[in-house]
Coordinates of C-alpha atoms in Angstrom, one line a residue:
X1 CA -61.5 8.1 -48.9
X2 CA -62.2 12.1 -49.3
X3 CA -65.6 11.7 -50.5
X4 CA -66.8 9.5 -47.8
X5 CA -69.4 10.6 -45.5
X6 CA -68.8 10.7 -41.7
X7 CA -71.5 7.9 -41.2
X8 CA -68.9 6.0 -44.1
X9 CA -66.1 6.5 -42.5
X10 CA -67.7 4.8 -38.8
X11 CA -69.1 1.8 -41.2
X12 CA -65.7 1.8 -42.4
X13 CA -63.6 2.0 -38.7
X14 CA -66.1 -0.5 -37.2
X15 CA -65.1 -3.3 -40.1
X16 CA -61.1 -1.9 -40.8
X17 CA -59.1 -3.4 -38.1
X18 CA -59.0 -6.9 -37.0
X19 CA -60.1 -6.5 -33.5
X20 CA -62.2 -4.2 -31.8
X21 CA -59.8 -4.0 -29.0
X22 CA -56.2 -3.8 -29.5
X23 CA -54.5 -2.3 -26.7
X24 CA -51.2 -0.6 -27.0
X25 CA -49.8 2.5 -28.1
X26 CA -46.4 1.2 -30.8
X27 CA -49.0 2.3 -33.8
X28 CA -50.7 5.5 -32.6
X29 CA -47.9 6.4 -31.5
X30 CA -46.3 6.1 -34.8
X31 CA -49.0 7.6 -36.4
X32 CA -49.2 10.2 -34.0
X33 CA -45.4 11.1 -34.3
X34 CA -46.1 11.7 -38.3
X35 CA -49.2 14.3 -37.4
X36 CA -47.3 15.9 -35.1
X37 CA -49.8 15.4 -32.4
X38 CA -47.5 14.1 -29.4
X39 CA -46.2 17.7 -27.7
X40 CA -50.0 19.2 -27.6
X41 CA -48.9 23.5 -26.8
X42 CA -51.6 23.2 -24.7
X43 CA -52.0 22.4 -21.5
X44 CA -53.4 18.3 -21.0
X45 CA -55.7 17.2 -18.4
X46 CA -56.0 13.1 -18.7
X47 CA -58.9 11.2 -16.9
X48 CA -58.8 7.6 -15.9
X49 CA -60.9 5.5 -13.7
X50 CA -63.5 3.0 -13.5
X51 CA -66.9 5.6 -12.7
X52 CA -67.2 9.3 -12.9
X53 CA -64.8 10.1 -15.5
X54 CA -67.3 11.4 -17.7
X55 CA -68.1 13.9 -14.4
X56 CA -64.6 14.9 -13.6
X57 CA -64.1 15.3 -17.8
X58 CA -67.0 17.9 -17.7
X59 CA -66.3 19.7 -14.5
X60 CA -63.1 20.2 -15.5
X61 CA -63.2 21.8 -18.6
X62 CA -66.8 23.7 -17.3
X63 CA -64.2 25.2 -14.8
X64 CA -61.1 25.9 -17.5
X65 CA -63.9 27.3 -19.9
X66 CA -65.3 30.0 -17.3
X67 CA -61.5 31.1 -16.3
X68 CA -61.3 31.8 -20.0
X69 CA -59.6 28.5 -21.8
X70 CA -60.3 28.2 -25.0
X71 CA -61.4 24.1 -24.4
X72 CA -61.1 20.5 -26.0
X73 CA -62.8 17.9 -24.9
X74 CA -62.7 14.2 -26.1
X75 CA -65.0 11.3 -24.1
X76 CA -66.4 8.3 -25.7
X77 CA -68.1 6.4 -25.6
X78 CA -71.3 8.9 -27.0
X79 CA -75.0 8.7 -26.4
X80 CA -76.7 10.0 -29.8
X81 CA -74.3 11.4 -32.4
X82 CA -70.6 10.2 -32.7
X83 CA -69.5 14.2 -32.4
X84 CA -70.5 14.2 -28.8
X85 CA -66.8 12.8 -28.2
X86 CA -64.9 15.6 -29.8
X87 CA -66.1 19.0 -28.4
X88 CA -64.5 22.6 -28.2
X89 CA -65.8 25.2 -26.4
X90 CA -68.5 23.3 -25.4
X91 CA -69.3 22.6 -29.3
X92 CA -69.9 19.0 -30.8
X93 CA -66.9 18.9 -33.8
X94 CA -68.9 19.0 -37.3
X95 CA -69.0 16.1 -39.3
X96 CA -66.7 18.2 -41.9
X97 CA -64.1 18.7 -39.3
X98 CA -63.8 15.0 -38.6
X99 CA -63.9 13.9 -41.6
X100 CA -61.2 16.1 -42.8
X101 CA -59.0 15.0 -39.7
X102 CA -60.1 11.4 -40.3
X103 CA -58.6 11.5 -44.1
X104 CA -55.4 13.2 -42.6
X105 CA -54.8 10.3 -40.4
X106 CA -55.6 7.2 -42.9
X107 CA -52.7 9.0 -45.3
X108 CA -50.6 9.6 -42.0
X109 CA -51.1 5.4 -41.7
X110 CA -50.3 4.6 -45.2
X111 CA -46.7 6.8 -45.1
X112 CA -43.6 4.6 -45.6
X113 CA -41.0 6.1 -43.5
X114 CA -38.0 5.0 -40.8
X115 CA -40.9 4.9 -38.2
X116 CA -42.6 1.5 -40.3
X117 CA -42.1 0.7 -43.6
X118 CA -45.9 -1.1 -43.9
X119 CA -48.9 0.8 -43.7
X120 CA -50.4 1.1 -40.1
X121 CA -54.1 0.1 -39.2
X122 CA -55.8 1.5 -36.2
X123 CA -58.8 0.8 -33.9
X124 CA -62.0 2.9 -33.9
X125 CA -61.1 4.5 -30.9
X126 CA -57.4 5.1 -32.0
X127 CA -58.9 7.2 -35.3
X128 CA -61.0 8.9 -32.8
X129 CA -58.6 10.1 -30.4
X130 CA -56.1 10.9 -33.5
X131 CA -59.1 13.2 -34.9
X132 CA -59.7 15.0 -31.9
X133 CA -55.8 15.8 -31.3
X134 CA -56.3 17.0 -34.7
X135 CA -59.2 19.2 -34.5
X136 CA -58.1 20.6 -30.7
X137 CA -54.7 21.4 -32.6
X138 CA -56.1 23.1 -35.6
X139 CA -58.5 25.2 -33.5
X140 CA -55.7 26.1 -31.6
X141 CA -57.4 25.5 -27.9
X142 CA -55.7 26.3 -24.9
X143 CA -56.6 23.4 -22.6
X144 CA -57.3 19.5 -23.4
X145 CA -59.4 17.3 -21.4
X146 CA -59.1 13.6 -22.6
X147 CA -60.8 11.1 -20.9
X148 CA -59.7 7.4 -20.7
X149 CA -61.7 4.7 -22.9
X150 CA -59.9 1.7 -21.1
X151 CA -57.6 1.2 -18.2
X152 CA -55.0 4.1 -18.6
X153 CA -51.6 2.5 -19.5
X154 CA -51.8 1.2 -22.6
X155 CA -54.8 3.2 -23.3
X156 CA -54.8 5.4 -26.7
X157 CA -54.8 8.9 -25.1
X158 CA -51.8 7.9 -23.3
X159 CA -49.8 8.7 -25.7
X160 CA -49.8 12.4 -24.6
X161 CA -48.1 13.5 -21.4
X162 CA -50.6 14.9 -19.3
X163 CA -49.6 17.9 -17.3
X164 CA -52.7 17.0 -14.5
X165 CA -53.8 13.3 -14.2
X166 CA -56.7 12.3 -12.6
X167 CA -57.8 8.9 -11.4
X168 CA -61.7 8.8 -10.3
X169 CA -62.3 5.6 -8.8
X170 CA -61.1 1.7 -9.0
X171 CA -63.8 -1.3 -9.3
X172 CA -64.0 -4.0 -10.9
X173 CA -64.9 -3.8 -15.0
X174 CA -63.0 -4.8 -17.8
X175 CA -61.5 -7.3 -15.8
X176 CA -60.6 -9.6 -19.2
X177 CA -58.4 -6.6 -20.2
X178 CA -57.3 -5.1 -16.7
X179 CA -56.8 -7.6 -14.3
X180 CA -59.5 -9.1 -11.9
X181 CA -58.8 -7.5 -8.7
X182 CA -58.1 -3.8 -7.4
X183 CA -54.8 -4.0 -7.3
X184 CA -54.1 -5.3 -11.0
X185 CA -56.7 -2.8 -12.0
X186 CA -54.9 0.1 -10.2
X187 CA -51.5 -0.3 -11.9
X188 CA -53.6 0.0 -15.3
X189 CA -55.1 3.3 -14.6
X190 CA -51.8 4.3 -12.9
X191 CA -50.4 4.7 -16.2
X192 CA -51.2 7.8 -16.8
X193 CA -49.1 9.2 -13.8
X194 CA -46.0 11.2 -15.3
X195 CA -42.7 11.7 -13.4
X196 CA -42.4 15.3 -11.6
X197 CA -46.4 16.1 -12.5
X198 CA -49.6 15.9 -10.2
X199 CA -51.6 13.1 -10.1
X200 CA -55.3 13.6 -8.5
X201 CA -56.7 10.4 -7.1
X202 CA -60.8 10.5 -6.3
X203 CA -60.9 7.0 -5.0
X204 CA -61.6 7.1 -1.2
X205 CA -59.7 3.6 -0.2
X206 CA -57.3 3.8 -3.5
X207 CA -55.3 0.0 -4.0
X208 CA -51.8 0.0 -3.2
X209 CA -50.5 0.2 -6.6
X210 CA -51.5 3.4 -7.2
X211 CA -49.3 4.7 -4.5
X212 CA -46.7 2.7 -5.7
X213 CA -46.8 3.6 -9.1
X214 CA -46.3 7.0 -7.9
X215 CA -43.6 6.4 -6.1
X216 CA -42.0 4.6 -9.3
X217 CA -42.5 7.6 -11.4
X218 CA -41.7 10.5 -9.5
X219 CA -45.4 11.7 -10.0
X220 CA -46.9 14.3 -7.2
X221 CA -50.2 12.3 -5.8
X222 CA -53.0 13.9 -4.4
X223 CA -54.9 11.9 -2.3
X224 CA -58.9 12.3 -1.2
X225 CA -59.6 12.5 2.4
X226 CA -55.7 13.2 2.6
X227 CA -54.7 16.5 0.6
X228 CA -58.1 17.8 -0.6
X229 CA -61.8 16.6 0.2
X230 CA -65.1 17.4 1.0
X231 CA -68.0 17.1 3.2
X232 CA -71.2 16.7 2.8
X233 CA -74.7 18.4 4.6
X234 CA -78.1 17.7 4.3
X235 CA -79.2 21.2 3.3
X236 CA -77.9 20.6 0.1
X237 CA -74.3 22.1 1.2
X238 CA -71.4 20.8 0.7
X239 CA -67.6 22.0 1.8
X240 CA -64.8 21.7 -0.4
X241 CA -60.8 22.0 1.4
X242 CA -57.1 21.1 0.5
X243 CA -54.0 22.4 2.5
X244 CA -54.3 25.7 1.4
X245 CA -58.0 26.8 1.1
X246 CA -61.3 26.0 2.1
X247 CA -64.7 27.0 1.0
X248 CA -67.6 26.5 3.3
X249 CA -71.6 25.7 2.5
X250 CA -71.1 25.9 -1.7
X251 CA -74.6 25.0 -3.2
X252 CA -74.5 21.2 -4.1
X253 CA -74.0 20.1 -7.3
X254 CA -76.2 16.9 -8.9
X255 CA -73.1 15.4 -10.3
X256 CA -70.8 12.8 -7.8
X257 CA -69.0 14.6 -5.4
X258 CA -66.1 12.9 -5.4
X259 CA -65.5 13.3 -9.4
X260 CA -66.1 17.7 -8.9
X261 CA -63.5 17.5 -5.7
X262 CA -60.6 16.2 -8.0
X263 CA -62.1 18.7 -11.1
X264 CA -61.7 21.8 -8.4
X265 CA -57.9 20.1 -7.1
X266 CA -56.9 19.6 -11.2
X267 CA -57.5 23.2 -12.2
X268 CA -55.7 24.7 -8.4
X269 CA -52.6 23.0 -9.7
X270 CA -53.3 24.5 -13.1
X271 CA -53.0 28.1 -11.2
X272 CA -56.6 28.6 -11.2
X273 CA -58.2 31.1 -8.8
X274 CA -61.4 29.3 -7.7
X275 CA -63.4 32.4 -5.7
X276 CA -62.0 34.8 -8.6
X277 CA -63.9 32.5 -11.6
X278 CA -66.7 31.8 -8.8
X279 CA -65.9 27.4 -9.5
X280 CA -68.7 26.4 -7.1
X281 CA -71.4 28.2 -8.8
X282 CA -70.3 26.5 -11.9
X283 CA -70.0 22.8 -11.1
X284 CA -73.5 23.7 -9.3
X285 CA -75.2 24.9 -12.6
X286 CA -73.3 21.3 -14.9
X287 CA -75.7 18.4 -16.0
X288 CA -74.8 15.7 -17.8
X289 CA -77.3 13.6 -20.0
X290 CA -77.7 9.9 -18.8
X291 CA -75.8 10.4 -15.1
X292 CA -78.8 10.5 -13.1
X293 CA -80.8 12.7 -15.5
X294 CA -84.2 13.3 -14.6
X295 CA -87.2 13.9 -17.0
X296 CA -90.7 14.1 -16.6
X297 CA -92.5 12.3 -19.7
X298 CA -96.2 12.0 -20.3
X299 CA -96.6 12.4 -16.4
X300 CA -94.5 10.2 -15.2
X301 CA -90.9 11.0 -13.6
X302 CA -88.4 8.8 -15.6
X303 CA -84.4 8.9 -14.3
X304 CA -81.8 8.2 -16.5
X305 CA -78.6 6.7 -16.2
X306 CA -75.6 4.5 -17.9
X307 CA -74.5 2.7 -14.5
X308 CA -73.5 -0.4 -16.4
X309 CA -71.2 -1.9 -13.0
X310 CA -71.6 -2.9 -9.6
X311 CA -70.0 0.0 -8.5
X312 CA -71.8 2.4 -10.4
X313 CA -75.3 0.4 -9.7
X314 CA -75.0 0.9 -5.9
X315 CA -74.0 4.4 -6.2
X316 CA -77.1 4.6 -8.4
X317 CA -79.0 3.6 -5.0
X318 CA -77.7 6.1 -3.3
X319 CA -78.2 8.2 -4.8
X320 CA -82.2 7.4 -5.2
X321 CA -82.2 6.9 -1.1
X322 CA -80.2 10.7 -0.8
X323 CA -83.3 12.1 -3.6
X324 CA -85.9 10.3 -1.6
X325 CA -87.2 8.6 -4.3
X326 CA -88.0 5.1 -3.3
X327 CA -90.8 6.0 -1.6
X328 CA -93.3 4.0 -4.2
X329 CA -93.1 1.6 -7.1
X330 CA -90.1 1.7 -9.7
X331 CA -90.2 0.7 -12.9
X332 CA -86.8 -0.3 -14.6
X333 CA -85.9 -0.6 -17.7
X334 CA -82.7 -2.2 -18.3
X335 CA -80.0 -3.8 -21.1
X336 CA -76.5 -4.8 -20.1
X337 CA -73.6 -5.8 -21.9
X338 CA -72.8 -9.4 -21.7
X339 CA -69.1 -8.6 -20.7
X340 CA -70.7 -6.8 -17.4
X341 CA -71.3 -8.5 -14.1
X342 CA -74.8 -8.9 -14.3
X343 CA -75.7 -10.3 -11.3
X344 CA -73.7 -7.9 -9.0
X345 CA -75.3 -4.8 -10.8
X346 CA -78.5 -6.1 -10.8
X347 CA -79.1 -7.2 -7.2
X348 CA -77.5 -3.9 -6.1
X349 CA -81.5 -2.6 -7.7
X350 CA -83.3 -5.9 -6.7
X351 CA -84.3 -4.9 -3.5
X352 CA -86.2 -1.7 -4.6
X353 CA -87.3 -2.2 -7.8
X354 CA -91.2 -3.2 -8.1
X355 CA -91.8 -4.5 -11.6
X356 CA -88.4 -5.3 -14.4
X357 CA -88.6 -4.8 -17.9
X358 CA -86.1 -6.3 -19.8
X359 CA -84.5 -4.2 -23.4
X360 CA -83.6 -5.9 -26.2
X361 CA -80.4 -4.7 -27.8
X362 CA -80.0 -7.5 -30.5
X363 CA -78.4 -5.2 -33.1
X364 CA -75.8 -4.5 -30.6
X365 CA -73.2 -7.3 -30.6
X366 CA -71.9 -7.1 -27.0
X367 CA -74.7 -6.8 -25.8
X368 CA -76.5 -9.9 -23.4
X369 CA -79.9 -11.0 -24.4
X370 CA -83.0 -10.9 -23.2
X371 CA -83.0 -14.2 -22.0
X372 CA -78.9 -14.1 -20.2
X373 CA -80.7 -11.1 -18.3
X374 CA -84.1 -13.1 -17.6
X375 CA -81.7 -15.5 -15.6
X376 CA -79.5 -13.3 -13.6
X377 CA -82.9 -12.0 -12.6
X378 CA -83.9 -15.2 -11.7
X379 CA -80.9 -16.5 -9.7
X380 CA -82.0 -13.0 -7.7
X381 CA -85.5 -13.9 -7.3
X382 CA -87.0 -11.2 -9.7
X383 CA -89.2 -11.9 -12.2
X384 CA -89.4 -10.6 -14.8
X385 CA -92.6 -8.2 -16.1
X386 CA -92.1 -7.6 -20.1
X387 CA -89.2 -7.7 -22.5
X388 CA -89.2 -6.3 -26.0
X389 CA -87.4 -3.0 -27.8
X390 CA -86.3 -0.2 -25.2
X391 CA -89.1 1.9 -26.8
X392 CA -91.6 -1.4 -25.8
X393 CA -90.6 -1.8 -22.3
X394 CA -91.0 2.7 -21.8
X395 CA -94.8 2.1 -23.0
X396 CA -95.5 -0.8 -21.3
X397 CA -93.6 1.2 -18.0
X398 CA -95.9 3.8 -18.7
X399 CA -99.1 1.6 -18.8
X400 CA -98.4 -0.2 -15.6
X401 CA -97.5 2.9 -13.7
X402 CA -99.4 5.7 -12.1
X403 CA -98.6 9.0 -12.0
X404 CA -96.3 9.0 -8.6
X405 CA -94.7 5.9 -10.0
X406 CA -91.1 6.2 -11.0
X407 CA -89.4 4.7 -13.8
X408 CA -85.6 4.4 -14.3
X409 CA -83.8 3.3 -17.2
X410 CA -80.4 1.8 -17.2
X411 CA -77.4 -0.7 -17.4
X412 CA -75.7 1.1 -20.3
X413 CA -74.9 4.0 -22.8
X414 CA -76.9 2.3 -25.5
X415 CA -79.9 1.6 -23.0
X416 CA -80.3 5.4 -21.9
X417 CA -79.7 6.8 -25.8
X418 CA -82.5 4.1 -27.1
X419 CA -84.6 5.4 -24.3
X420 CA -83.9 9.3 -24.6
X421 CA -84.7 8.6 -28.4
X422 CA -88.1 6.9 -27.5
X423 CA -89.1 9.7 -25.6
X424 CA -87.9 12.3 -28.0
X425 CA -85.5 13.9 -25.6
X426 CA -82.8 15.9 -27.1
X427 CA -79.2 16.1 -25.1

């Protein structure tokens, strides 16, 4: 297994364990126990939520990094390169780093010991949030920012205590694993609540469970619109306030504002000084590749962005109306996985999108062909201009547009990396 290269060793995860998805955390945590990964000496920052996770993740540790914290970072999923997921100090991991933590934890699985006498197989994502304990440990970093891959509970990264939660938002998604209503999904991403530590909650009308759960737990919540918030002005201002301070007409940032309020509440209760390490002009200066991203190719202004749900689909819109841009015809080019609600993404978009061109992602198992997306589009009255390879439907874009004429590409991470690549944009 030493000699295996890191594009070996993802063949290899992708094909080692029986199912893609196995939630629970008996075997990690076994595993985890023998690496001596569970009692991190730094201090843990765990994100859950259904949208702008990926936000909060990189405010946070944009916010910890200029007050001086030596950082790890671990996200998935990634756009281009696998590495994107395990970062420190605002540094993708090297493909030596992981594959050196990767080997430790395949002979940490095939130990025979009191914990389990058989050797223990993990998930792809369970070998990845393994390595990057690994790697944050060995370079020693002061914080850890680990962001949910599903639900919170039973999720991998819960096996660490977090000494800050965070929970963004609750919709809909996942609902085979989570639970098809708000309520069910709120107990999942509850989970990573901790008795006697803050929990930061983004979500404006949060279920009941989450409340509940905190009450169960003994964990400290911090509610938006109720211990910390903002508000919003239309000279690209914004306010940010909790019980103790407020800060007044801070330039706006492009990323949600709801995701940067609980970043700026996260690191307060981390003892943070947020006028001292000047937080607003930070979170102001942050972009993020595929979360509205917007590029101008061959004259044409193209947005980016991974909305792949109904919630993140009509804050997509708004985001559009709030940037004016929907003043002439869009263009969008979109693949969804089949596991998504189609229809409620799509007609979210179906009122101000001009002409639809449809992305094939056949190599991608999940996701929903051309022809499941030709008749969501259908049952929403849209037809349908040109289907063919995410690089296809950019040119054709292109040669149907004019120059005012925007184009947008979405619906999920392996729709905006195919297009970023077909463009030739680097992250």
């Amino acid at each position: 297994m030493e000699l295996m290269s890191l594009s070996d060793w993802l063949s290899w995860l992708e094909q080692n364990h029986p199912r893609e998805i196995d939630l629970g955390l008996a075997r990690i945590s076994v595993v985890a126990k023998r690496m001596s990964l569970l009692e991190p000496r730094a201090k843990v920052v765990t994100v859950a939520g259904t949208n702008g996770k990926g936000s909060c993740v990189t405010a946070t540790a944009a916010l910890l990094r200029t007050a001086g914290f030596s950082t790890g970072v671990y996200t998935s999923p990634h756009l281009l390169r696998y590495n994107e997921r395990i970062v420190v100090d605002g540094e993708p991991a090297s493909d030596d780093e992981i594959c050196s933590a990767f080997n430790t934890i395949f002979a940490a699985c095939q130990l025979a010991d009191e914990l389990s006498a058989d050797p223990i197989s993990l998930t792809y994502f369970e070998y990845g949030t393994l390595a990057a304990l690994e790697i944050f440990r060995r370079h020693g970093v002061d914080a850890i920012v680990l962001e949910v891959g599903l639900g919170g509970r039973l999720d991998a990264v819960n096996i660490i205590d977090a000494d800050v939660a965070v929970i963004t938002s609750i919709a809909l998604d996942h609902t085979d694993w989570l639970g098809d209503n708000r309520e069910l999904i709120g107990f999942e991403k509850a989970g990573v609540m901790r008795a006697g530590r803050p929990v930061v909650c983004a979500d404006a009308f949060p279920p009941e469970s989450i409340a509940n759960h905190a009450k169960k737990t003994g964990a400290k919540l911090y509610l938006i619109g109720c211990d910390f918030g903002y508000l919003q002005s239309a000279e690209q201002l914004w306010t940010w306030w909790d019980s103790s301070h407020r800060f007044d007409d801070q330039s706006a940032p492009q990323l949600p504002l709801p995701s940067l309020a609980a970043a700026l509440k996260v690191v307060l209760l981390l003892g943070l000084d947020l006028a001292k390490i000047d937080a607003f002009q930070c979170l102001a200066k942050l972009r993020m590749p595929g979360r509205f991203q917007q590029l101008l190719w061959r004259e044409r202004k193209i947005i980016f962005d991974v909305a792949h749900n109904p919630a993140a689909t009509s804050y997509l819109l708004t985001r559009l109306q709030e940037s004016q841009l929907l003043s002439g015809p869009i263009h969008a080019v979109v693949a969804m996985m089949v596991d998504k609600d189609r229809s409620e993404s799509l007609s979210n978009l179906s009122g101000v999108v001009t002409r639809w061109y449809l992305a094939d992602l056949g190599a991608v198992p999940r996701a929903a062909s051309v022809l499941e997306m030709q008749k969501t589009l259908a049952a929403l009255g849209c037809a349908v201009g040109f289907n063919g390879s995410v690089a296809d439907c950019l040119e054709a874009a292109y040669q149907a547009s004019k120059p005012d004429d925007l184009i947008m590409v979405f619906g999920s991470f392996y729709t905006v990396a195919a297009g970023l690549q077909a463009i030739g944009s680097p992250l």
